[in-house]
mmCIF file of C-alpha atoms in Angstrom:
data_model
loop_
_atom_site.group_PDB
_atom_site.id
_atom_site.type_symbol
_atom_site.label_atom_id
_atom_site.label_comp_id
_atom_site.label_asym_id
_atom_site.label_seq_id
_atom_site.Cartn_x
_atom_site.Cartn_y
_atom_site.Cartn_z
ATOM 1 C CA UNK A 1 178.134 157.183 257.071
ATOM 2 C CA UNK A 2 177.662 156.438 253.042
ATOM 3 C CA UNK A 3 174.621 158.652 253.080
ATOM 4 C CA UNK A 4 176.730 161.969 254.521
ATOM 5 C CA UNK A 5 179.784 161.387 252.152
ATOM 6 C CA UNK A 6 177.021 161.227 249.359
ATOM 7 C CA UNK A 7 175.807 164.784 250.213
ATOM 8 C CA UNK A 8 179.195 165.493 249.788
ATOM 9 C CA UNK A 9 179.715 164.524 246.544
ATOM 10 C CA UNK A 10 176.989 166.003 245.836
ATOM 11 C CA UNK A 11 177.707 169.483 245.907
ATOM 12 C CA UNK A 12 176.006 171.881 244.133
ATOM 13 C CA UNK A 13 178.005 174.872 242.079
ATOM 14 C CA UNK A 14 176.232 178.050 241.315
ATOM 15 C CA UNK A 15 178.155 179.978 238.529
ATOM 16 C CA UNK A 16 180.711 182.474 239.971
ATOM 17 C CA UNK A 17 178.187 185.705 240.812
ATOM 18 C CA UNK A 18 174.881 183.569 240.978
ATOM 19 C CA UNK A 19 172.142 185.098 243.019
ATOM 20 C CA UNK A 20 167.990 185.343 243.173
ATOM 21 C CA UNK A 21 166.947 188.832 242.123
ATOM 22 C CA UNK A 22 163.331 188.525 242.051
ATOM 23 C CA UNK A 23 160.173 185.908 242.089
ATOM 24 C CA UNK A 24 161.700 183.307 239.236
ATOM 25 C CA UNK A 25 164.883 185.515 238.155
ATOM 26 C CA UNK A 26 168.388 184.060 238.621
ATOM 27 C CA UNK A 27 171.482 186.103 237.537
ATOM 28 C CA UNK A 28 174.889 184.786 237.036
ATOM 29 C CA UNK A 29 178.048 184.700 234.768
ATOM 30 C CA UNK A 30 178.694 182.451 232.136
ATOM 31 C CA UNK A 31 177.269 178.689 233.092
ATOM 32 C CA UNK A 32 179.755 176.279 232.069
ATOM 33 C CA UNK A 33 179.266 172.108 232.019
ATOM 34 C CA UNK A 34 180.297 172.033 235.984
ATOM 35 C CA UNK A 35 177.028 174.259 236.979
ATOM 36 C CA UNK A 36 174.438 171.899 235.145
ATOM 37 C CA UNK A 37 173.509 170.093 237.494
ATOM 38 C CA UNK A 38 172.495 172.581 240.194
ATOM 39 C CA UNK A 39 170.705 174.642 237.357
ATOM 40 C CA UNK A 40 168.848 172.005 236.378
ATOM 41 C CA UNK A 41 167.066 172.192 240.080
ATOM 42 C CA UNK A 42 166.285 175.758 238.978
ATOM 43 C CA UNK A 43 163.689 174.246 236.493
ATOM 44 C CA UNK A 44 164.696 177.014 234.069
ATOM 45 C CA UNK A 45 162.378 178.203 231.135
ATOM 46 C CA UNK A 46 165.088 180.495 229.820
ATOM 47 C CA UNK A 47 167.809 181.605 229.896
ATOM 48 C CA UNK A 48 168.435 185.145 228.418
ATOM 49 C CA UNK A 49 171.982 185.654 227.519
ATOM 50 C CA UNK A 50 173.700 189.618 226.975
ATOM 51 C CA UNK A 51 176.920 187.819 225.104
ATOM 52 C CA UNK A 52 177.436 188.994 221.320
ATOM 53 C CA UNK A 53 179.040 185.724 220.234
ATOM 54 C CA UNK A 54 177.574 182.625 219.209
ATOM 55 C CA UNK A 55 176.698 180.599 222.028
ATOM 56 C CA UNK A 56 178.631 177.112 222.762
ATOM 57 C CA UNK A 57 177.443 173.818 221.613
ATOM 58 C CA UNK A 58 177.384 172.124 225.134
ATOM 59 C CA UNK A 59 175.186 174.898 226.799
ATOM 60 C CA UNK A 60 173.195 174.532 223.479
ATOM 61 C CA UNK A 61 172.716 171.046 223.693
ATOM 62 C CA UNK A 62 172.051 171.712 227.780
ATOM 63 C CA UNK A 63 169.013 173.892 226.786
ATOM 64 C CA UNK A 64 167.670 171.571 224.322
ATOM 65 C CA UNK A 65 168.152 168.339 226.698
ATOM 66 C CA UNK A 66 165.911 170.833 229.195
ATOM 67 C CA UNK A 67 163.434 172.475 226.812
ATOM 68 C CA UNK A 68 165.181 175.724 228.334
ATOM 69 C CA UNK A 69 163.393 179.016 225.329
ATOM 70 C CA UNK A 70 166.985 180.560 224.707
ATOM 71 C CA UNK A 71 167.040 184.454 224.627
ATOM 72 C CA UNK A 72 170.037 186.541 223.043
ATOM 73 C CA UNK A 73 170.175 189.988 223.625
ATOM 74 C CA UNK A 74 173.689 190.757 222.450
ATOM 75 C CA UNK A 75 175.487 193.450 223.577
ATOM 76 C CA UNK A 76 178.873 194.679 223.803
ATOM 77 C CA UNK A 77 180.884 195.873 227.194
ATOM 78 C CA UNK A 78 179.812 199.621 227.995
ATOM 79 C CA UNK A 79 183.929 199.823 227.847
ATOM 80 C CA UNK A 80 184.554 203.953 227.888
ATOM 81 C CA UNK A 81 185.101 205.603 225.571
ATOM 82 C CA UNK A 82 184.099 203.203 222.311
ATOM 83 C CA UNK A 83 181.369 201.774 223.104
ATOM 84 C CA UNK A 84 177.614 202.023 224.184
ATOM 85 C CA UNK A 85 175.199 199.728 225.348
ATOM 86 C CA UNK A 86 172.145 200.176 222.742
ATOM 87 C CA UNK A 87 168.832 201.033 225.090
ATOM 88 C CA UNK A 88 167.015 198.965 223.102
ATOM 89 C CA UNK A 89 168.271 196.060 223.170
ATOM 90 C CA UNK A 90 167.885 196.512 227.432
ATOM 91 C CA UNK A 91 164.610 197.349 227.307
ATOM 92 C CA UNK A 92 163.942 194.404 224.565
ATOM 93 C CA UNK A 93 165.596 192.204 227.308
ATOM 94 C CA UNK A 94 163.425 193.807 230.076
ATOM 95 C CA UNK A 95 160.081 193.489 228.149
ATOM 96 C CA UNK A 96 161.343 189.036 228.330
ATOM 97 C CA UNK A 97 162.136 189.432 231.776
ATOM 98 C CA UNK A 98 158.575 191.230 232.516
ATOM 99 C CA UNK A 99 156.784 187.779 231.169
ATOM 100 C CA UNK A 100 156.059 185.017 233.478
ATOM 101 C CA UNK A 101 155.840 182.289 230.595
ATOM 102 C CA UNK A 102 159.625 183.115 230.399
ATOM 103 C CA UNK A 103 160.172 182.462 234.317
ATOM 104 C CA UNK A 104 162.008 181.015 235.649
ATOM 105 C CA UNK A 105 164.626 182.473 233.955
ATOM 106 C CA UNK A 106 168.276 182.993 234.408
ATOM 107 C CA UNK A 107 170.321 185.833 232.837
ATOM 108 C CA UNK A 108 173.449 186.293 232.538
ATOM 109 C CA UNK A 109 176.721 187.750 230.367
ATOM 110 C CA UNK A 110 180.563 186.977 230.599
ATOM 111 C CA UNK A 111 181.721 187.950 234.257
ATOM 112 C CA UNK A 112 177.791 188.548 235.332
ATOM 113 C CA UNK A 113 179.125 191.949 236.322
ATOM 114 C CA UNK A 114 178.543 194.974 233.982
ATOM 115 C CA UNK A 115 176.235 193.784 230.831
ATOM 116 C CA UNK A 116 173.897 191.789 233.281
ATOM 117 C CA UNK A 117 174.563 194.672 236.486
ATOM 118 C CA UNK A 118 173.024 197.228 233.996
ATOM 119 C CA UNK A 119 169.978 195.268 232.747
ATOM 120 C CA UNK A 120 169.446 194.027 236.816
ATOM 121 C CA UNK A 121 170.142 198.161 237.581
ATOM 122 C CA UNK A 122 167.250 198.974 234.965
ATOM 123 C CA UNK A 123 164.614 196.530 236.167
ATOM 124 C CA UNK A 124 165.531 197.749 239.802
ATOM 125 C CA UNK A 125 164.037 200.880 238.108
ATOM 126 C CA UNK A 126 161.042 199.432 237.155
ATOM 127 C CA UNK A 127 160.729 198.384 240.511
ATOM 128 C CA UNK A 128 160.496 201.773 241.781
ATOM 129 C CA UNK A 129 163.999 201.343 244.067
ATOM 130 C CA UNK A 130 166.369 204.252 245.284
ATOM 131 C CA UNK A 131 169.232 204.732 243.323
ATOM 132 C CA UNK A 132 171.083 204.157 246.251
ATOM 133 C CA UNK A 133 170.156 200.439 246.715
ATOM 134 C CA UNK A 134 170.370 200.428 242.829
ATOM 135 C CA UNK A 135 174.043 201.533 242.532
ATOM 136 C CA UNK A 136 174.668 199.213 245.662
ATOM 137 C CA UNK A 137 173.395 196.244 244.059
ATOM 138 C CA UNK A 138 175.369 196.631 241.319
ATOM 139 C CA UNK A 139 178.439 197.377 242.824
ATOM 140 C CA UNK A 140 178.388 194.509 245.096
ATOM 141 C CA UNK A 141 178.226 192.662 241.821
ATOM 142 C CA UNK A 142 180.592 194.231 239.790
ATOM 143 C CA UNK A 143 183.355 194.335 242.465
ATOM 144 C CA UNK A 144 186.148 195.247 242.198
ATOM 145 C CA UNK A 145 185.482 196.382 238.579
ATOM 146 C CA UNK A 146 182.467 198.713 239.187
ATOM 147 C CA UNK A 147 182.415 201.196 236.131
ATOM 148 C CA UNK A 148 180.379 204.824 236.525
ATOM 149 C CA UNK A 149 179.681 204.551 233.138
ATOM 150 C CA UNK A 150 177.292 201.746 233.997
ATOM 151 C CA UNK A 151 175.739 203.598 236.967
ATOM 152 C CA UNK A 152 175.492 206.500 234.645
ATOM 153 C CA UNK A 153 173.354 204.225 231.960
ATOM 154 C CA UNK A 154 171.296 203.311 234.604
ATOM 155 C CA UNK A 155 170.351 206.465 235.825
ATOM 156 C CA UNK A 156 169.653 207.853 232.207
ATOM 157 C CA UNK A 157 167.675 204.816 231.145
ATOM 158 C CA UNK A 158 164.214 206.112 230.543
ATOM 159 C CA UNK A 159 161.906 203.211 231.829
ATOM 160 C CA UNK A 160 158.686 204.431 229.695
ATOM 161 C CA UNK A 161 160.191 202.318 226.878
ATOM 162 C CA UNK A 162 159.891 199.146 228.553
ATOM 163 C CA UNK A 163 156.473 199.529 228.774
ATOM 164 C CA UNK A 164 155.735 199.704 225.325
ATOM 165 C CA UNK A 165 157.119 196.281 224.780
ATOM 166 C CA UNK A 166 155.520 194.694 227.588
ATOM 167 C CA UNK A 167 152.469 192.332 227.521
ATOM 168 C CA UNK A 168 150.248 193.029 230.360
ATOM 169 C CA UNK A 169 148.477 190.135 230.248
ATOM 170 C CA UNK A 170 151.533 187.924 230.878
ATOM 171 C CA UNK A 171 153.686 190.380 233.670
ATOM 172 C CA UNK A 172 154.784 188.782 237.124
ATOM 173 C CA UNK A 173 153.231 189.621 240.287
ATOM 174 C CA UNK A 174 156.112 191.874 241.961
ATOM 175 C CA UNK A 175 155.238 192.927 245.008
ATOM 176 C CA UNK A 176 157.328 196.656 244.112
ATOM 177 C CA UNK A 177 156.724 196.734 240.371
ATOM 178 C CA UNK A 178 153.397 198.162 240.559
ATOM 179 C CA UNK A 179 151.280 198.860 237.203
ATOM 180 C CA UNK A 180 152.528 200.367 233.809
ATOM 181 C CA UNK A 181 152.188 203.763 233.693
ATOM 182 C CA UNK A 182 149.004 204.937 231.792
ATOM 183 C CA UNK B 1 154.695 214.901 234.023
ATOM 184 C CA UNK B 2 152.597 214.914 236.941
ATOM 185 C CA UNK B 3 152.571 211.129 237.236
ATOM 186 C CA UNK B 4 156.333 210.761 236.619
ATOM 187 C CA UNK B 5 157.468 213.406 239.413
ATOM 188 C CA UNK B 6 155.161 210.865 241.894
ATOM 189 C CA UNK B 7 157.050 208.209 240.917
ATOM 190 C CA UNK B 8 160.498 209.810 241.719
ATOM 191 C CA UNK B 9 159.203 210.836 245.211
ATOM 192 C CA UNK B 10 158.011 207.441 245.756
ATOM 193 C CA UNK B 11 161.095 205.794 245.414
ATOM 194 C CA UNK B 12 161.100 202.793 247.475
ATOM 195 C CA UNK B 13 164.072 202.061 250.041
ATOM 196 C CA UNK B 14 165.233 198.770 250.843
ATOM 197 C CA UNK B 15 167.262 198.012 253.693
ATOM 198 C CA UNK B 16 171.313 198.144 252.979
ATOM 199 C CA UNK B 17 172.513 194.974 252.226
ATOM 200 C CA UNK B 18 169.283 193.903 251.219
ATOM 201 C CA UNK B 19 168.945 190.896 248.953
ATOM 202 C CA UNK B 20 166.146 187.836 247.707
ATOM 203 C CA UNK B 21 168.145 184.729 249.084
ATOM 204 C CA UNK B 22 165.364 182.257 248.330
ATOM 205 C CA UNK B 23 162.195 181.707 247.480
ATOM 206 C CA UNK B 24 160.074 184.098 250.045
ATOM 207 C CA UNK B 25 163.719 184.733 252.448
ATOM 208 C CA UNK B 26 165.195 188.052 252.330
ATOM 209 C CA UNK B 27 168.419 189.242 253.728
ATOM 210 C CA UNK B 28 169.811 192.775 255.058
ATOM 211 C CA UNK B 29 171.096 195.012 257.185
ATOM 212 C CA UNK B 30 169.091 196.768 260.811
ATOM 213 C CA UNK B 31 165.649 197.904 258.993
ATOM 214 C CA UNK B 32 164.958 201.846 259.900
ATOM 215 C CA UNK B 33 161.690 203.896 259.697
ATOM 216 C CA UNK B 34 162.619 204.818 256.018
ATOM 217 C CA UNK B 35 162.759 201.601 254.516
ATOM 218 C CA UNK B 36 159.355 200.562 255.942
ATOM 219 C CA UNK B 37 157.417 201.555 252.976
ATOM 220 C CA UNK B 38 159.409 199.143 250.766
ATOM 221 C CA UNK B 39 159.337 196.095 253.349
ATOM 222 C CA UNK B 40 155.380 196.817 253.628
ATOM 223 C CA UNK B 41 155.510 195.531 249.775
ATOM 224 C CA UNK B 42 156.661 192.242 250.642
ATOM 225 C CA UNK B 43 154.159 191.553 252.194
ATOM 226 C CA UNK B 44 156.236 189.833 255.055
ATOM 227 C CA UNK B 45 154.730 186.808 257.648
ATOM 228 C CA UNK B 46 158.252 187.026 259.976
ATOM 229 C CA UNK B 47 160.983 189.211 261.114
ATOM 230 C CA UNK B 48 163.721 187.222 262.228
ATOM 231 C CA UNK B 49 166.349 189.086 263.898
ATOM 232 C CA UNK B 50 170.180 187.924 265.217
ATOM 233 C CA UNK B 51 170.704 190.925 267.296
ATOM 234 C CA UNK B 52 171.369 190.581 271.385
ATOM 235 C CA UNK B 53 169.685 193.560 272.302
ATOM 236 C CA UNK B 54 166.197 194.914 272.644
ATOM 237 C CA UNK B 55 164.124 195.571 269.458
ATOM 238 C CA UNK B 56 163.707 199.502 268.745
ATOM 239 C CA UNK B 57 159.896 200.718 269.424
ATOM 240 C CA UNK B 58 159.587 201.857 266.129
ATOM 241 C CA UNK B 59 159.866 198.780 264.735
ATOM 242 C CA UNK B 60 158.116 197.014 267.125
ATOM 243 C CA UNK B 61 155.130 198.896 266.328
ATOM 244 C CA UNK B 62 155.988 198.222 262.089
ATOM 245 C CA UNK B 63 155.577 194.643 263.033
ATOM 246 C CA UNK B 64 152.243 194.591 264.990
ATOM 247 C CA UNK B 65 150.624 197.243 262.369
ATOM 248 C CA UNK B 66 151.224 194.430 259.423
ATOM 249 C CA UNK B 67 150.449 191.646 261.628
ATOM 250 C CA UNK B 68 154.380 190.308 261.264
ATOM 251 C CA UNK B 69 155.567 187.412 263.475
ATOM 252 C CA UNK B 70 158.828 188.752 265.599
ATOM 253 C CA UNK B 71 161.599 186.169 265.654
ATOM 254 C CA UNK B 72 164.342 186.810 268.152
ATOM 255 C CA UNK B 73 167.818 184.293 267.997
ATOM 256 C CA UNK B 74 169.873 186.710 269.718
ATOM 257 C CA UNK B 75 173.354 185.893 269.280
ATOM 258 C CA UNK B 76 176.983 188.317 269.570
ATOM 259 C CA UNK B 77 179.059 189.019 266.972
ATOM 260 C CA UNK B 78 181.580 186.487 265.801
ATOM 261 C CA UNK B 79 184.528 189.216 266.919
ATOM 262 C CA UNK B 80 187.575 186.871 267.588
ATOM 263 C CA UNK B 81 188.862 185.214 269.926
ATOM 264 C CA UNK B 82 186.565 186.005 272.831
ATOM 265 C CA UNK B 83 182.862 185.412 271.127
ATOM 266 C CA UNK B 84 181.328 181.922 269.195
ATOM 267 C CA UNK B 85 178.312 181.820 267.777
ATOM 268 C CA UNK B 86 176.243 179.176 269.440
ATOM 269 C CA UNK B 87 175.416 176.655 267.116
ATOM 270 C CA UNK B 88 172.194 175.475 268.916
ATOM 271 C CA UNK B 89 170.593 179.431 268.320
ATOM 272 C CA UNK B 90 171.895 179.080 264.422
ATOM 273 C CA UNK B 91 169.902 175.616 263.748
ATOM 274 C CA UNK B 92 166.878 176.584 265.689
ATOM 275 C CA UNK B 93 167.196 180.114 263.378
ATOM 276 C CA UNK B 94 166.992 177.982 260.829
ATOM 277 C CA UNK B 95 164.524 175.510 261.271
ATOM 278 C CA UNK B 96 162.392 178.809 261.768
ATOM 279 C CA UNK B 97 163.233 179.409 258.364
ATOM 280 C CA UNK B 98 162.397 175.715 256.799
ATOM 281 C CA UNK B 99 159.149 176.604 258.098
ATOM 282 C CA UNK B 100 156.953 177.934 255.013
ATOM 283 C CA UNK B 101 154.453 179.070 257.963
ATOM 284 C CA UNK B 102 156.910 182.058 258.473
ATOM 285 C CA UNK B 103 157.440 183.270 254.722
ATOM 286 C CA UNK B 104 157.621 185.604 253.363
ATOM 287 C CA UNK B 105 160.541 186.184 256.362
ATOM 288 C CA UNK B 106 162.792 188.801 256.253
ATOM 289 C CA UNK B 107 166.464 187.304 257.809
ATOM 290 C CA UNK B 108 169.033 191.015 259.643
ATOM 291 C CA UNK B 109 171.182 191.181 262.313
ATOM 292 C CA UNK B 110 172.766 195.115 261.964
ATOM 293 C CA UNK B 111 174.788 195.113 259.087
ATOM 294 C CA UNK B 112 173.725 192.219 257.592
ATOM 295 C CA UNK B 113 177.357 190.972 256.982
ATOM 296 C CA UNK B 114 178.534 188.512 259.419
ATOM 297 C CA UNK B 115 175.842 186.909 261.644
ATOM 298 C CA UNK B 116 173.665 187.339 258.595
ATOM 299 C CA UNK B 117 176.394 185.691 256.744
ATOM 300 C CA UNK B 118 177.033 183.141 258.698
ATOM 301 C CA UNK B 119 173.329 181.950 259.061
ATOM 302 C CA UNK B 120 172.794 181.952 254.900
ATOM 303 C CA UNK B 121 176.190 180.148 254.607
ATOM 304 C CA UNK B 122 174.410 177.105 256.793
ATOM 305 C CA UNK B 123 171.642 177.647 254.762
ATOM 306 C CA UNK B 124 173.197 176.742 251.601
ATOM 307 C CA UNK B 125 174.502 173.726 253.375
ATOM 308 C CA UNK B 126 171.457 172.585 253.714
ATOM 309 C CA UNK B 127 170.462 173.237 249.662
ATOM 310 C CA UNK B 128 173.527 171.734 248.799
ATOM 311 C CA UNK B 129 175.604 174.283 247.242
ATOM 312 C CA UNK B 130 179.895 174.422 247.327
ATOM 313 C CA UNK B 131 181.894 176.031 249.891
ATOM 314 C CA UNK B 132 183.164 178.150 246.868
ATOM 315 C CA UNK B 133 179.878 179.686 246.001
ATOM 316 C CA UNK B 134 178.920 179.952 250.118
ATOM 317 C CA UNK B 135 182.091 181.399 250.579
ATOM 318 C CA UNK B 136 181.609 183.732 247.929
ATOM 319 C CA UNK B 137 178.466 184.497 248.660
ATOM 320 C CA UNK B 138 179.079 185.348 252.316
ATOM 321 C CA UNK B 139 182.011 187.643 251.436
ATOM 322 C CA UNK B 140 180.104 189.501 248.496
ATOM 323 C CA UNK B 141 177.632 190.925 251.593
ATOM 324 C CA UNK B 142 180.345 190.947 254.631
ATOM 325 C CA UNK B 143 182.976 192.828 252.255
ATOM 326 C CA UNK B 144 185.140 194.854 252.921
ATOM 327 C CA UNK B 145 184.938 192.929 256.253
ATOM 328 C CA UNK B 146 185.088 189.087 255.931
ATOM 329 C CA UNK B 147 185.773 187.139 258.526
ATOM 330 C CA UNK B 148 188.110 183.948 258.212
ATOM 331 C CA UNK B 149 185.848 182.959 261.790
ATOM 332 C CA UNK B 150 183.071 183.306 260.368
ATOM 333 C CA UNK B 151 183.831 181.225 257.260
ATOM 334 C CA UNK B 152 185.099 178.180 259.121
ATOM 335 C CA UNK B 153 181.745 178.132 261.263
ATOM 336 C CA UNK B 154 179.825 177.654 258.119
ATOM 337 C CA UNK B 155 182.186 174.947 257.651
ATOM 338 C CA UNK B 156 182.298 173.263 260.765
ATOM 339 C CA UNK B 157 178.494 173.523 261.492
ATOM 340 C CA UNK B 158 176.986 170.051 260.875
ATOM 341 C CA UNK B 159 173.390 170.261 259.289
ATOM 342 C CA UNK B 160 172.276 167.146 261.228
ATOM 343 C CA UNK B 161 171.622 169.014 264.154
ATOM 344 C CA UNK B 162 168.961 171.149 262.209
ATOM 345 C CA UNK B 163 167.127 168.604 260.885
ATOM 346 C CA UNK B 164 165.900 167.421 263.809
ATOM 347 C CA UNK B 165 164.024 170.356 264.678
ATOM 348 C CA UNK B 166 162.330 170.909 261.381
ATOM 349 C CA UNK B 167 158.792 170.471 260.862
ATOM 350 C CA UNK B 168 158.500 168.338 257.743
ATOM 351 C CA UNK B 169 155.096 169.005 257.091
ATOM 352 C CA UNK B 170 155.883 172.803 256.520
ATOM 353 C CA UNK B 171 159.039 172.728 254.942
ATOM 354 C CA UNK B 172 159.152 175.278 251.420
ATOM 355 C CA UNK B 173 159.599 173.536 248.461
ATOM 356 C CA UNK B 174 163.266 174.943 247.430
ATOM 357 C CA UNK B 175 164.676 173.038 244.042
ATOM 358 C CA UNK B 176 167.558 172.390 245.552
ATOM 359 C CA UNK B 177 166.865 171.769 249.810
ATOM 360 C CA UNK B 178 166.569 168.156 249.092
ATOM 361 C CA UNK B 179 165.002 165.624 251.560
ATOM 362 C CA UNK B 180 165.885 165.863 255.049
ATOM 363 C CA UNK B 181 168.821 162.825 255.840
ATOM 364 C CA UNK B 182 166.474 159.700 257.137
#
């Protein structure tokens, strides 16, 4: 049947470590040309990147072609014992991810492990999980590379400055985020 | 703080293995009494369960307090050579889930790895994505304790068969499920 080996052909391809994390949020690691196609279906808004570097031309010219808002919150590996993700810059990147006009949105670093495990960890946070499922989530992702250093950001990462950054009158309807506190 | 000690004891529990797969679908392991308070949140239509056996009480009762449909495709584990999962219980499972009537739907068998697994794999047949990202995919949530079996069902399992048990008129409107075959 020509209509089956079409299907075939095809084929969708996620990035390596792509997944749903909430209403409108896709995480991944770096999308290269072959993934295009199946993010396009996404119907991205933006895409919020945690890479330091300047960002290639062809995803550039992918986001323009798409009218995909492009969102750099660089940051460099939390690589023990030189280096430490700046707080702000999260909760910067958590105040984007908190407003719908940005949805959908897909974030994402090099490997989609650490950078992106720690910002996912921190909104997990916000969304009033256990650490347990926290530190699970992000060691699923980070496998077999899972650093305590991360899971120690996390845990330290005082939420109250997300809120400061965030515009109420724009924030997604989460069924666990509940309000900001007062 | 008050407030912030509430928050703490509040924490919210989601199942192990617990993850968003799609739009409204979520994934994970056997739900227990703790974890209720976070499933509440989702504010779930459906509970479809894989396991053989008789649902617990406790849960029983979870389900007819919130006014959630039960779903039972009871099916053994995949433990070679003696078992197979039936293919016939795994396309009506999913047609169940093509059926936006149902969401939100919350998918577990008891771990959430393998007959889980194997039901999301056919899933992503059905939106199209690669046997690399399925496969990776199923073995991020089965690990440390993939199953080569399990894999080649989702490979072997034609989507045809599912098709022709889904109601068109209620079927979600995933970017990338596509238009049943004609």
């Amino acid at each position: 049947m020509g209509e089956e080996e079409e299907v075939f052909e095809e084929a969708l391809i996620p990035p390596e470590n792509f997944n749903m994390v909430s209403d409108y949020i896709y995480r991944s690691s770096f999308p290269k040309k072959k993934h295009f196609s199946f993010l396009k279906k996404l119907g991205l808004k933006s895409v919020l990147t945690l890479i330091l570097e300047d960002y290639p031309e062809q995803n550039m010219k992918f986001l323009e072609e798409n009218k995909i808002k492009f969102l750099q919150f660089g940051i460099a590996g939390n690589k023990e014992p030189f280096v430490q993700i700046p707080e702000n810059k999260i909760s910067a990147a958590l105040a984007a991810i908190l407003d719908r006009r940005n949805h959908p949105m897909l974030i994402h670093c090099n490997k989609g492990k650490h950078r992106t495990g720690c910002l996912i960890g921190c909104m997990r946070k916000l969304q009033h999980w256990s650490y347990t499922s926290i530190f699970d989530e992000y060691r699923r992702f980070s496998h077999p590379k899972s650093r305590s250093m991360d899971q120690q950001f996390i845990e330290l990462f005082d939420t109250r400055q997300v809120w400061e950054l965030v515009d109420k009158e724009h924030m997604p309807k989460w069924p666990t985020l509940g309000d900001p506190p007062i």
